[in-house]
Short mmCIF file of C-alpha atoms and ligand atoms in Angstrom, two decimals:
data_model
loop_
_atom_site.label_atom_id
_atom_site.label_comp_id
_atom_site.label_asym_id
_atom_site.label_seq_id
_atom_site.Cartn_x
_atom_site.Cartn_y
_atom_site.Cartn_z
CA UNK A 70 101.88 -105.93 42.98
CA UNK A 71 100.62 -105.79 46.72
CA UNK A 72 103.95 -104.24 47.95
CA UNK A 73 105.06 -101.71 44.90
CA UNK A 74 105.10 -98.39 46.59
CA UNK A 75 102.42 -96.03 45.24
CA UNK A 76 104.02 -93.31 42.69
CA UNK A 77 104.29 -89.84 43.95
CA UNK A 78 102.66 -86.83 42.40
CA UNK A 79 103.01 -82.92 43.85
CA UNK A 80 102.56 -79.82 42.72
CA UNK A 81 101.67 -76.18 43.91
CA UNK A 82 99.71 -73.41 43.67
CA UNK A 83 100.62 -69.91 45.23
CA UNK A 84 97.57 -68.34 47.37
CA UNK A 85 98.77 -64.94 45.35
CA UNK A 86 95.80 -63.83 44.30
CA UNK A 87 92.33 -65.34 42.65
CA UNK A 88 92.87 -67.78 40.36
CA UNK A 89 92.49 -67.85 36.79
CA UNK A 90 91.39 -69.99 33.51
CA UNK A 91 95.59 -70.33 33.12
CA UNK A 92 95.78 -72.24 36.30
CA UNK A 93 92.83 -74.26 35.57
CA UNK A 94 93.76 -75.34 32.23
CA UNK A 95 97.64 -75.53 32.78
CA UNK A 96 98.04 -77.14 36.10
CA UNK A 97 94.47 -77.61 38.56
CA UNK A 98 92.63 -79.24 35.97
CA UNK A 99 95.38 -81.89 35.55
CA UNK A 100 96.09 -82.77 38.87
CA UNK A 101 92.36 -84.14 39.08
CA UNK A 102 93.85 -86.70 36.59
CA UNK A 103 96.62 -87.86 38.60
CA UNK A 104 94.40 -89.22 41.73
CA UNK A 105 93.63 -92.49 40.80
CA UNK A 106 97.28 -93.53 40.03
CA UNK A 107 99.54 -91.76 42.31
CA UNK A 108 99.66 -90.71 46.02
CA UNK A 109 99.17 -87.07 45.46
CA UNK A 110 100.11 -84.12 47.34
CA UNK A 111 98.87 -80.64 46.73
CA UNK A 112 100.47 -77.86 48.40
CA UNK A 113 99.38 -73.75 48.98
CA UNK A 114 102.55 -72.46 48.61
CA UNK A 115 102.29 -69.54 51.21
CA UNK A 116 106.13 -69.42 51.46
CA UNK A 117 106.06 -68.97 47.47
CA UNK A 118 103.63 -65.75 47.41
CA UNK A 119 105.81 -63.87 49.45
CA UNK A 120 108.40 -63.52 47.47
CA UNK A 121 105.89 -60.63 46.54
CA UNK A 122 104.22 -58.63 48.96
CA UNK A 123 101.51 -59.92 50.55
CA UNK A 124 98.62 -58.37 52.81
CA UNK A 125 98.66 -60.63 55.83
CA UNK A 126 94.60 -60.62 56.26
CA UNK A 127 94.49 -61.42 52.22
CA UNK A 128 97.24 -64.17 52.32
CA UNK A 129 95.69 -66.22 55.25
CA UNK A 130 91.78 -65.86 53.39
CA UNK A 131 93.24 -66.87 50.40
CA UNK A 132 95.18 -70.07 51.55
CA UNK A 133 91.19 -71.42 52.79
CA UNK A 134 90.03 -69.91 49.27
CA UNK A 135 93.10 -71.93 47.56
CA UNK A 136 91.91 -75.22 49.46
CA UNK A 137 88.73 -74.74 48.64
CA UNK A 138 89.31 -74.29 45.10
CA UNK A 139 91.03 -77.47 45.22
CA UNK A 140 88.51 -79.44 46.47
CA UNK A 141 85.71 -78.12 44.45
CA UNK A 142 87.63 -78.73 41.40
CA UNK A 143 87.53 -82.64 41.95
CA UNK A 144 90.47 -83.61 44.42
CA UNK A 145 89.56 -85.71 46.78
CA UNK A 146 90.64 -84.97 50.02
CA UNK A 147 91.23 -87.80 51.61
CA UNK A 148 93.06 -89.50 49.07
CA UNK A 149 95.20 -86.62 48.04
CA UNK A 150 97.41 -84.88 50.44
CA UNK A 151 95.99 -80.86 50.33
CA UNK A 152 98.09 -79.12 52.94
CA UNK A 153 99.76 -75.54 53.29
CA UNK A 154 103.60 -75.39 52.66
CA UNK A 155 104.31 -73.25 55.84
CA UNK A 156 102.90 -75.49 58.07
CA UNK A 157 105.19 -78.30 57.39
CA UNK A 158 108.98 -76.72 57.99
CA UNK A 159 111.17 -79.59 56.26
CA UNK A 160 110.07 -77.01 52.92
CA UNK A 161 112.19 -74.48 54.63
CA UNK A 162 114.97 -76.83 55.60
CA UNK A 163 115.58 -78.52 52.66
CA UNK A 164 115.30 -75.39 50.82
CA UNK A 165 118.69 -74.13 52.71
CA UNK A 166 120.48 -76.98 52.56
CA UNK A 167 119.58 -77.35 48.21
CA UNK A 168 120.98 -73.40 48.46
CA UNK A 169 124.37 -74.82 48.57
CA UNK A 170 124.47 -76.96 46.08
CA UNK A 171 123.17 -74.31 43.36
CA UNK A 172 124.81 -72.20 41.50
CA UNK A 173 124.36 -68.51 41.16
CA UNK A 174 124.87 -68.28 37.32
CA UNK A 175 121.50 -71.14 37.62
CA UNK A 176 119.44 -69.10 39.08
CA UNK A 177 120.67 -65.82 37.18
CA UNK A 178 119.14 -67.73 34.13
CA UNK A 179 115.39 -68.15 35.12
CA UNK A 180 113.11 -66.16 33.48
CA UNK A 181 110.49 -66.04 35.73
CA UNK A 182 113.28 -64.07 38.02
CA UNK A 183 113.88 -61.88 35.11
CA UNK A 184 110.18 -61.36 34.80
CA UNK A 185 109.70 -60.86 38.62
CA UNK A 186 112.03 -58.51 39.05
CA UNK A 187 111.38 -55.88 36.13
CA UNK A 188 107.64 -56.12 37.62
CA UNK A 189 108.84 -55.73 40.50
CA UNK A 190 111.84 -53.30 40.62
CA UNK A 191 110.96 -52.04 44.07
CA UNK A 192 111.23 -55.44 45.72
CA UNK A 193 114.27 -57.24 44.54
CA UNK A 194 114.43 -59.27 47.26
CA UNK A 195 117.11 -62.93 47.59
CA UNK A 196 113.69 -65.10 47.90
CA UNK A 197 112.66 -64.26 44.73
CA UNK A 198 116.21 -65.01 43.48
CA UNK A 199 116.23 -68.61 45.21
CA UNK A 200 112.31 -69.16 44.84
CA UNK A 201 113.34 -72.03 42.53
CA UNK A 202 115.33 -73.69 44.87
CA UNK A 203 112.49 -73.68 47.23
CA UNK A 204 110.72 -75.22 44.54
CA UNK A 205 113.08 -78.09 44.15
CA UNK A 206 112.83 -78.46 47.82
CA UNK A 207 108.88 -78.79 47.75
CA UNK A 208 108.89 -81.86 44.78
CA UNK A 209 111.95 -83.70 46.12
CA UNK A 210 111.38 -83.79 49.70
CA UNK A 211 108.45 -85.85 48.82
CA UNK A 212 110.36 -87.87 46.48
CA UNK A 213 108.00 -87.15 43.67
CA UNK A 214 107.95 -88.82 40.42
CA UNK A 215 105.83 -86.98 38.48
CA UNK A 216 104.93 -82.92 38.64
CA UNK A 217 101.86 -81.42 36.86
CA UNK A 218 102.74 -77.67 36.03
CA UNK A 219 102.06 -75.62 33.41
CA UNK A 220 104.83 -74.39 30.75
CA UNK A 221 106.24 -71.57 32.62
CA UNK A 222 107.34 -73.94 34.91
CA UNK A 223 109.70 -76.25 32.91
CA UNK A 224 112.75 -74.13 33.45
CA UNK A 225 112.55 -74.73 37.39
CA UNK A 226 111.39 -78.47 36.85
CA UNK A 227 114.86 -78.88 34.83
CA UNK A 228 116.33 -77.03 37.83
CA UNK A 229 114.83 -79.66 40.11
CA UNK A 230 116.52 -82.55 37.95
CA UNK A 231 119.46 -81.14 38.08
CA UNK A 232 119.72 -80.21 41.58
CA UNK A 233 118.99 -83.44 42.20
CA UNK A 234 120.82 -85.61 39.77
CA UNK A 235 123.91 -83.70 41.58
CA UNK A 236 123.28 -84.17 45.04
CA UNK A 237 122.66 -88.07 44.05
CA UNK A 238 126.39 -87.87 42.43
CA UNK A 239 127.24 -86.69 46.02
CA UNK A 240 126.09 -88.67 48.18
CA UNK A 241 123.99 -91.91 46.56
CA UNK A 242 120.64 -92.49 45.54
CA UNK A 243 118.89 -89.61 47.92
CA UNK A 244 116.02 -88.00 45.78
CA UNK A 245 113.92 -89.33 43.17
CA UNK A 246 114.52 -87.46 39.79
CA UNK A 247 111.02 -85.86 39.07
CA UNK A 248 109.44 -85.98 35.45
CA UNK A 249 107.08 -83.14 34.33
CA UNK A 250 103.31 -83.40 33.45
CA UNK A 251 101.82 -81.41 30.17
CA UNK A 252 98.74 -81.25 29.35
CA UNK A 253 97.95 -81.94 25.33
CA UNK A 254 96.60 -78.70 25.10
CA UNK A 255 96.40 -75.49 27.48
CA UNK A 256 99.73 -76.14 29.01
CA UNK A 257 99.83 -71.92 28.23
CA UNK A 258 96.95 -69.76 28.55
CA UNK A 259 97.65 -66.40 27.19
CA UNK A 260 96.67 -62.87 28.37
CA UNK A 261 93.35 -61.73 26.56
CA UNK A 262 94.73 -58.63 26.29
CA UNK A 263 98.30 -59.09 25.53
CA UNK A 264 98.04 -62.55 24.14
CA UNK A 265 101.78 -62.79 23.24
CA UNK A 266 102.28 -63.07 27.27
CA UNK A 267 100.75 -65.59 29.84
CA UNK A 268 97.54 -65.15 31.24
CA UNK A 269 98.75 -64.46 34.68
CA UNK A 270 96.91 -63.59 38.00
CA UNK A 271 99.05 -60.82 39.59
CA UNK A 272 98.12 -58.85 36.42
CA UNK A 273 95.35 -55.92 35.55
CA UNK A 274 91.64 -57.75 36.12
CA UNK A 275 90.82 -57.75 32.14
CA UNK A 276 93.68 -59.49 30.88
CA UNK A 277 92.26 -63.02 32.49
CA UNK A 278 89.34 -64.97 33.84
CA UNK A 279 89.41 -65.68 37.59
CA UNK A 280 87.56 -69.23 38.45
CA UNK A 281 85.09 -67.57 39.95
CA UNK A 282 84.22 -65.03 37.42
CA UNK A 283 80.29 -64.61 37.04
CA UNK A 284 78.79 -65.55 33.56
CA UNK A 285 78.39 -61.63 32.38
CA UNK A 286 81.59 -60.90 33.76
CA UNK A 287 83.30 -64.43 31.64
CA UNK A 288 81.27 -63.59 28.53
CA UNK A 289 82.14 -59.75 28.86
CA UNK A 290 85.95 -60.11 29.26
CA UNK A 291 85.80 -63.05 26.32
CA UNK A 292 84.20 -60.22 23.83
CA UNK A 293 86.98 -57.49 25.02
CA UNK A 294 89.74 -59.74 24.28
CA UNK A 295 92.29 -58.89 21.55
CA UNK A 296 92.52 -60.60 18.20
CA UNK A 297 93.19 -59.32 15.02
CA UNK A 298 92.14 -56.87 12.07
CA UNK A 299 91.34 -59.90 9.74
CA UNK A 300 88.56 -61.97 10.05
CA UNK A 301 89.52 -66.02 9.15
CA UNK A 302 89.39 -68.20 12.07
CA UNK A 303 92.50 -70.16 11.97
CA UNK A 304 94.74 -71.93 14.68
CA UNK A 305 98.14 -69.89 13.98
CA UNK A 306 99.77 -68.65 16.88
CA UNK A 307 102.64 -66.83 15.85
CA UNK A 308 100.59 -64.58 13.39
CA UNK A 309 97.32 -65.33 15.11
CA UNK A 310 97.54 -64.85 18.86
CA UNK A 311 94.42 -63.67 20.03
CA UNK A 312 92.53 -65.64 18.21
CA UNK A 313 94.77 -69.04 18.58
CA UNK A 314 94.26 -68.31 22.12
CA UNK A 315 90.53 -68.43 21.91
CA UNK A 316 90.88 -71.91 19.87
CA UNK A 317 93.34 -73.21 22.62
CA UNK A 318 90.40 -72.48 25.50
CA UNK A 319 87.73 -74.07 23.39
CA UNK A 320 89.89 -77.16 22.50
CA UNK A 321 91.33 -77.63 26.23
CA UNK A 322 87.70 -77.53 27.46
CA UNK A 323 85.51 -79.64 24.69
CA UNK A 324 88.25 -82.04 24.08
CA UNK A 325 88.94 -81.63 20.36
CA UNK A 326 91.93 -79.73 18.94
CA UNK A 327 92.15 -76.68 18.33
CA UNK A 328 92.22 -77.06 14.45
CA UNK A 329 89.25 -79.00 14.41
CA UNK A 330 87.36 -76.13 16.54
CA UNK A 331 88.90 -73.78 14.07
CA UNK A 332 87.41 -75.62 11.47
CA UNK A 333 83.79 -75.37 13.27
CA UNK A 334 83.87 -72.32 13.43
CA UNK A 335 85.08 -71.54 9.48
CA UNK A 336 83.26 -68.22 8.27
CA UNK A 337 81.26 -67.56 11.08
CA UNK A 338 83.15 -64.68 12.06
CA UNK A 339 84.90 -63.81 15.71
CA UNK A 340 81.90 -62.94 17.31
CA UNK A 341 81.08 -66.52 17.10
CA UNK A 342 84.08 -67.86 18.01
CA UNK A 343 83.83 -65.50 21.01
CA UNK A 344 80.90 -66.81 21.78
CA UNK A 345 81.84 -70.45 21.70
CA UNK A 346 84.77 -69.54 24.22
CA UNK A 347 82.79 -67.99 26.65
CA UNK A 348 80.24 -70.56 26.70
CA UNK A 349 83.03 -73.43 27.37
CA UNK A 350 84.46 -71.43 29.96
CA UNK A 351 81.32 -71.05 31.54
CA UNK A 352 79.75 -74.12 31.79
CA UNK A 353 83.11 -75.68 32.77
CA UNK A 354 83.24 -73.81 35.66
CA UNK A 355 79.65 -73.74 36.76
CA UNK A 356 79.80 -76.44 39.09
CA UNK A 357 83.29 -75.58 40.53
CA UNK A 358 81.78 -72.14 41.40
CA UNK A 359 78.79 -73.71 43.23
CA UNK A 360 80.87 -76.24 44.93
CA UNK A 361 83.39 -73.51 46.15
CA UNK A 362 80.70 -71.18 47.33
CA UNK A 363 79.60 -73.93 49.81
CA UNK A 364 83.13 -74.95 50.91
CA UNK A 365 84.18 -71.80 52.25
CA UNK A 366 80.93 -71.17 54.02
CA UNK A 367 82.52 -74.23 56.70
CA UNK A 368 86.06 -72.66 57.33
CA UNK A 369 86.34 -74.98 59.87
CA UNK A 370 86.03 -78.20 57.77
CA UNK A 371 88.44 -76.59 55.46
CA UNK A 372 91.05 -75.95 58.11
CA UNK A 373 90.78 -79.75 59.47
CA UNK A 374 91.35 -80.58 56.20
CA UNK A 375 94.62 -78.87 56.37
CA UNK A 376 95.11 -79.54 59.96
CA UNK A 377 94.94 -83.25 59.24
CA UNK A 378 97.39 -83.16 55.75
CA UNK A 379 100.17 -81.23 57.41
CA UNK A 380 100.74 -84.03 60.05
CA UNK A 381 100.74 -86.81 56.91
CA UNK A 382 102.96 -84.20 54.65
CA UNK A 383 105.26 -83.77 57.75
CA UNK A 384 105.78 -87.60 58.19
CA UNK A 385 106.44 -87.92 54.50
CA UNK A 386 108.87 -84.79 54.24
CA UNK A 387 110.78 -86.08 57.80
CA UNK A 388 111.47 -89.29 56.11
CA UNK A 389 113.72 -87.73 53.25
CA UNK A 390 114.91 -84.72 55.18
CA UNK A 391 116.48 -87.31 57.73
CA UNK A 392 118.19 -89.24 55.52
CA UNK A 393 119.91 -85.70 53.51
CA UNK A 394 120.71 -84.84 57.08
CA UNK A 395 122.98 -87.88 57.72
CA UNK A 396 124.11 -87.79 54.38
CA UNK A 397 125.54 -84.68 54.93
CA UNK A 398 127.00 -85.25 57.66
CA UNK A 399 124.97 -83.19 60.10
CA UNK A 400 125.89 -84.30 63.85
CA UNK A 401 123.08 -87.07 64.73
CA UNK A 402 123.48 -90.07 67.12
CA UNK A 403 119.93 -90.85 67.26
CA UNK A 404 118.84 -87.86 69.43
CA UNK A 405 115.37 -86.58 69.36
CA UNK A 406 114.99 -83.29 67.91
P1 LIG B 276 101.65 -65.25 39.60
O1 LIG B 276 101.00 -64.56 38.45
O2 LIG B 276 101.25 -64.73 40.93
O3 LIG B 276 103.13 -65.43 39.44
P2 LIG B 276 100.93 -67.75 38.48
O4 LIG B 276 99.48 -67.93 38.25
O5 LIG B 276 101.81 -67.54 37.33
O6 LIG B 276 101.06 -66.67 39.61
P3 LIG B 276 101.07 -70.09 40.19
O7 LIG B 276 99.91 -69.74 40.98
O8 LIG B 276 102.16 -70.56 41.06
O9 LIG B 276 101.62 -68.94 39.25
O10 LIG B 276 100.74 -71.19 39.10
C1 LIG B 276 100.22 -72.42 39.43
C2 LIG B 276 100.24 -73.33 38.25
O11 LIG B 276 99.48 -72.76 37.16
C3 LIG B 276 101.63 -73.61 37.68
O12 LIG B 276 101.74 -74.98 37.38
C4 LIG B 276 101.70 -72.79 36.44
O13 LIG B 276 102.55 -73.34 35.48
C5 LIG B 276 100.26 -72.81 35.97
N1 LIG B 276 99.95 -71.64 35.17
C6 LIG B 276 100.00 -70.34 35.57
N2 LIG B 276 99.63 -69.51 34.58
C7 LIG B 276 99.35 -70.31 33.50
C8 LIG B 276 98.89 -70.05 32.17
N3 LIG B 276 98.67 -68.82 31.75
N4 LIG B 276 98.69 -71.11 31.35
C9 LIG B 276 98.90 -72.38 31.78
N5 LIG B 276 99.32 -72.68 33.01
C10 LIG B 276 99.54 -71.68 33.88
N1 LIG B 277 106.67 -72.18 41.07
C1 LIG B 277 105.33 -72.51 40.77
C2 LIG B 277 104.53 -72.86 41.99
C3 LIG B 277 105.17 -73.98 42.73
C4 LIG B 277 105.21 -75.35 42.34
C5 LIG B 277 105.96 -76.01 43.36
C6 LIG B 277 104.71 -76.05 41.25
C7 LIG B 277 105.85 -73.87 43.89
N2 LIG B 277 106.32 -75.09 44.28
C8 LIG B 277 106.22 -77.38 43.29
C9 LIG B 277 104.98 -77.43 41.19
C10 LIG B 277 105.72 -78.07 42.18
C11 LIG B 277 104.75 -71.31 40.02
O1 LIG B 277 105.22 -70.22 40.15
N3 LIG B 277 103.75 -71.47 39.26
#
């Protein structure tokens, strides 16, 4: 087995703002489990967030706040690959050259562009139109075989295949066809005040728990959140959705299901079951809080960290961007670049 090529695993976070329980569940917390069998790579995705607008001074602290979060959450890195999308340029590349071979009508059908754009009529700009493409670009210039995201994401991720499945028709066996990673439960967090809607962190402060949320603040927010006007605790989603949600939190972060915590909790009214939730949520992130606070008091460790992944990202991404190059047929006879 000495000479099998390690499996590939990325994903991506956008620096967009602070990060929330969603994340943590849906994507962060599962990447952690991915380290001991594949060569991972974990990407800021700077070139992501501004599809939206950004404050410049906001987007660079959060990119160090992003790689620390990563790190105190449990990726190693050394083993794993933590780097920042816009310092390695074959994201950008790629990204063109997969424009033209998708379709309009493709991207026309994404809902996260239909979401984007009614929230952000002002700003209807072409990168958040071909943001997925620049997704596709990301996971298949590293050849990846396996991406954890959350279930928003599946739409692009079937993009991705796609996109890739037809350039391989093209022109051979050029990217790896990338499968999807789901968490069992969690793989959608909803909004604890809306909780028909993702938990999401470009919206209003008490509709979701950022990571780094004090206790008072987690156990206040918890108490505020919607649920219903009856007062059974029962996993039910479509009628239930507040207090589902709740159930889905506990489960994802004591490891039973969400029925069985529902059945815990039986007649003890939502107070309790509040309660419960908030606890969960705060002892899990306890030590990711502490471990976070001391990262970013070193910037400079943090930024050798990315420093150092870029170069091993770059090597990796140069590898597959050379080969689409000459497959092309992009004038090359072995000149440096
Ligand atoms: P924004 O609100 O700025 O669009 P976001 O939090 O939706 O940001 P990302 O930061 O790019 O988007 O998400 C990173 C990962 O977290 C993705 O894999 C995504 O699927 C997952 N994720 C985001 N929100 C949730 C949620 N509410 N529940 C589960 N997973 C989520
Ligand atoms: N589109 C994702 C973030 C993202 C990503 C990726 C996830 C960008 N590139 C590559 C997995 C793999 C989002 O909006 N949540």
């Amino acid at each position: 087995m000495e000479n099998t090529p390690q499996k590939i695993c990325f994903s991506g976070i956008q620096p967009s703002g602070t990060l929330t329980l969603g994340n943590y569940i849906g994507a962060l917390r599962n990447f952690g489990l991915m380290q001991d069998s594949f060569q991972c790579l974990y990407c800021v995705v700077d070139m992501h967030a501004i599809t939206v607008r950004q404050d410049p001074a906001a987007l660079r602290r959060r990119c160090l706040e992003l790689t620390a979060t990563y790190i105190a959450s449990g990726l190693d890195p050394v083993r794993n690959i933590l780097y920042c999308q816009s310092h390695v340029s074959g994201h950008a590349e790629l990204a063109w050259i997969l424009n033209c071979f998708t379709y309009m009508g493709e991207l026309q059908r994404m809902t996260q562009y239909k979401d984007k754009c009614a929230k952000h009529a002002d700003n209807i700009n072409a990168g958040l139109f071909t943001y997925p493409v620049l997704m596709a670009a990301d996971i298949l210039l590293y050849q990846a075989d396996v991406v954890p995201i959350g279930a928003d994401q599946k739409q692009h991720l079937e993009l991705t295949r796609d996109i890739a499945q037809r350039f391989n028709a093209l022109f051979g066996d050029v990217f790896t066809v990338p499968e999807g990673y789901f968490g069992k439960v969690g793989s959608r967090v909803m909004s604890l005040q809306e909780p028909t809607r993702k938990m999401s962190k470009s919206d209003p402060e008490d509709t979701y728990i950022a990571l780094l949320d004090p206790p008072d603040v987690i156990r206040r927010k918890i108490r505020r959140a919607v649920t219903d006007s009856e007062t059974d605790i029962r996993f039910d989603p479509v009628n239930k959705p507040g207090v589902s949600n709740l159930l889905s939190i506990i489960a994802a972060l004591s490891s039973c299901d969400a029925e069985q915590a529902a059945q815990e909790l039986q007649g003890q009214g939502y107070g309790k079951l509040k309660e419960r939730a908030a606890e969960c949520v705060i002892e899990t992130l306890a030590p990711l809080q502490a471990e976070h606070k001391r990262l970013m008091a070193d910037k400079a460790y943090l930024q050798g960290v990315l420093d150092e992944n870029a170069k091993r990202a770059s090597q990796m991404a140069n590898r597959t961007l050379s080969k689409v190059k000459r497959k092309i047929g992009f004038a090359d006879w072995g000149r440096k670049a």
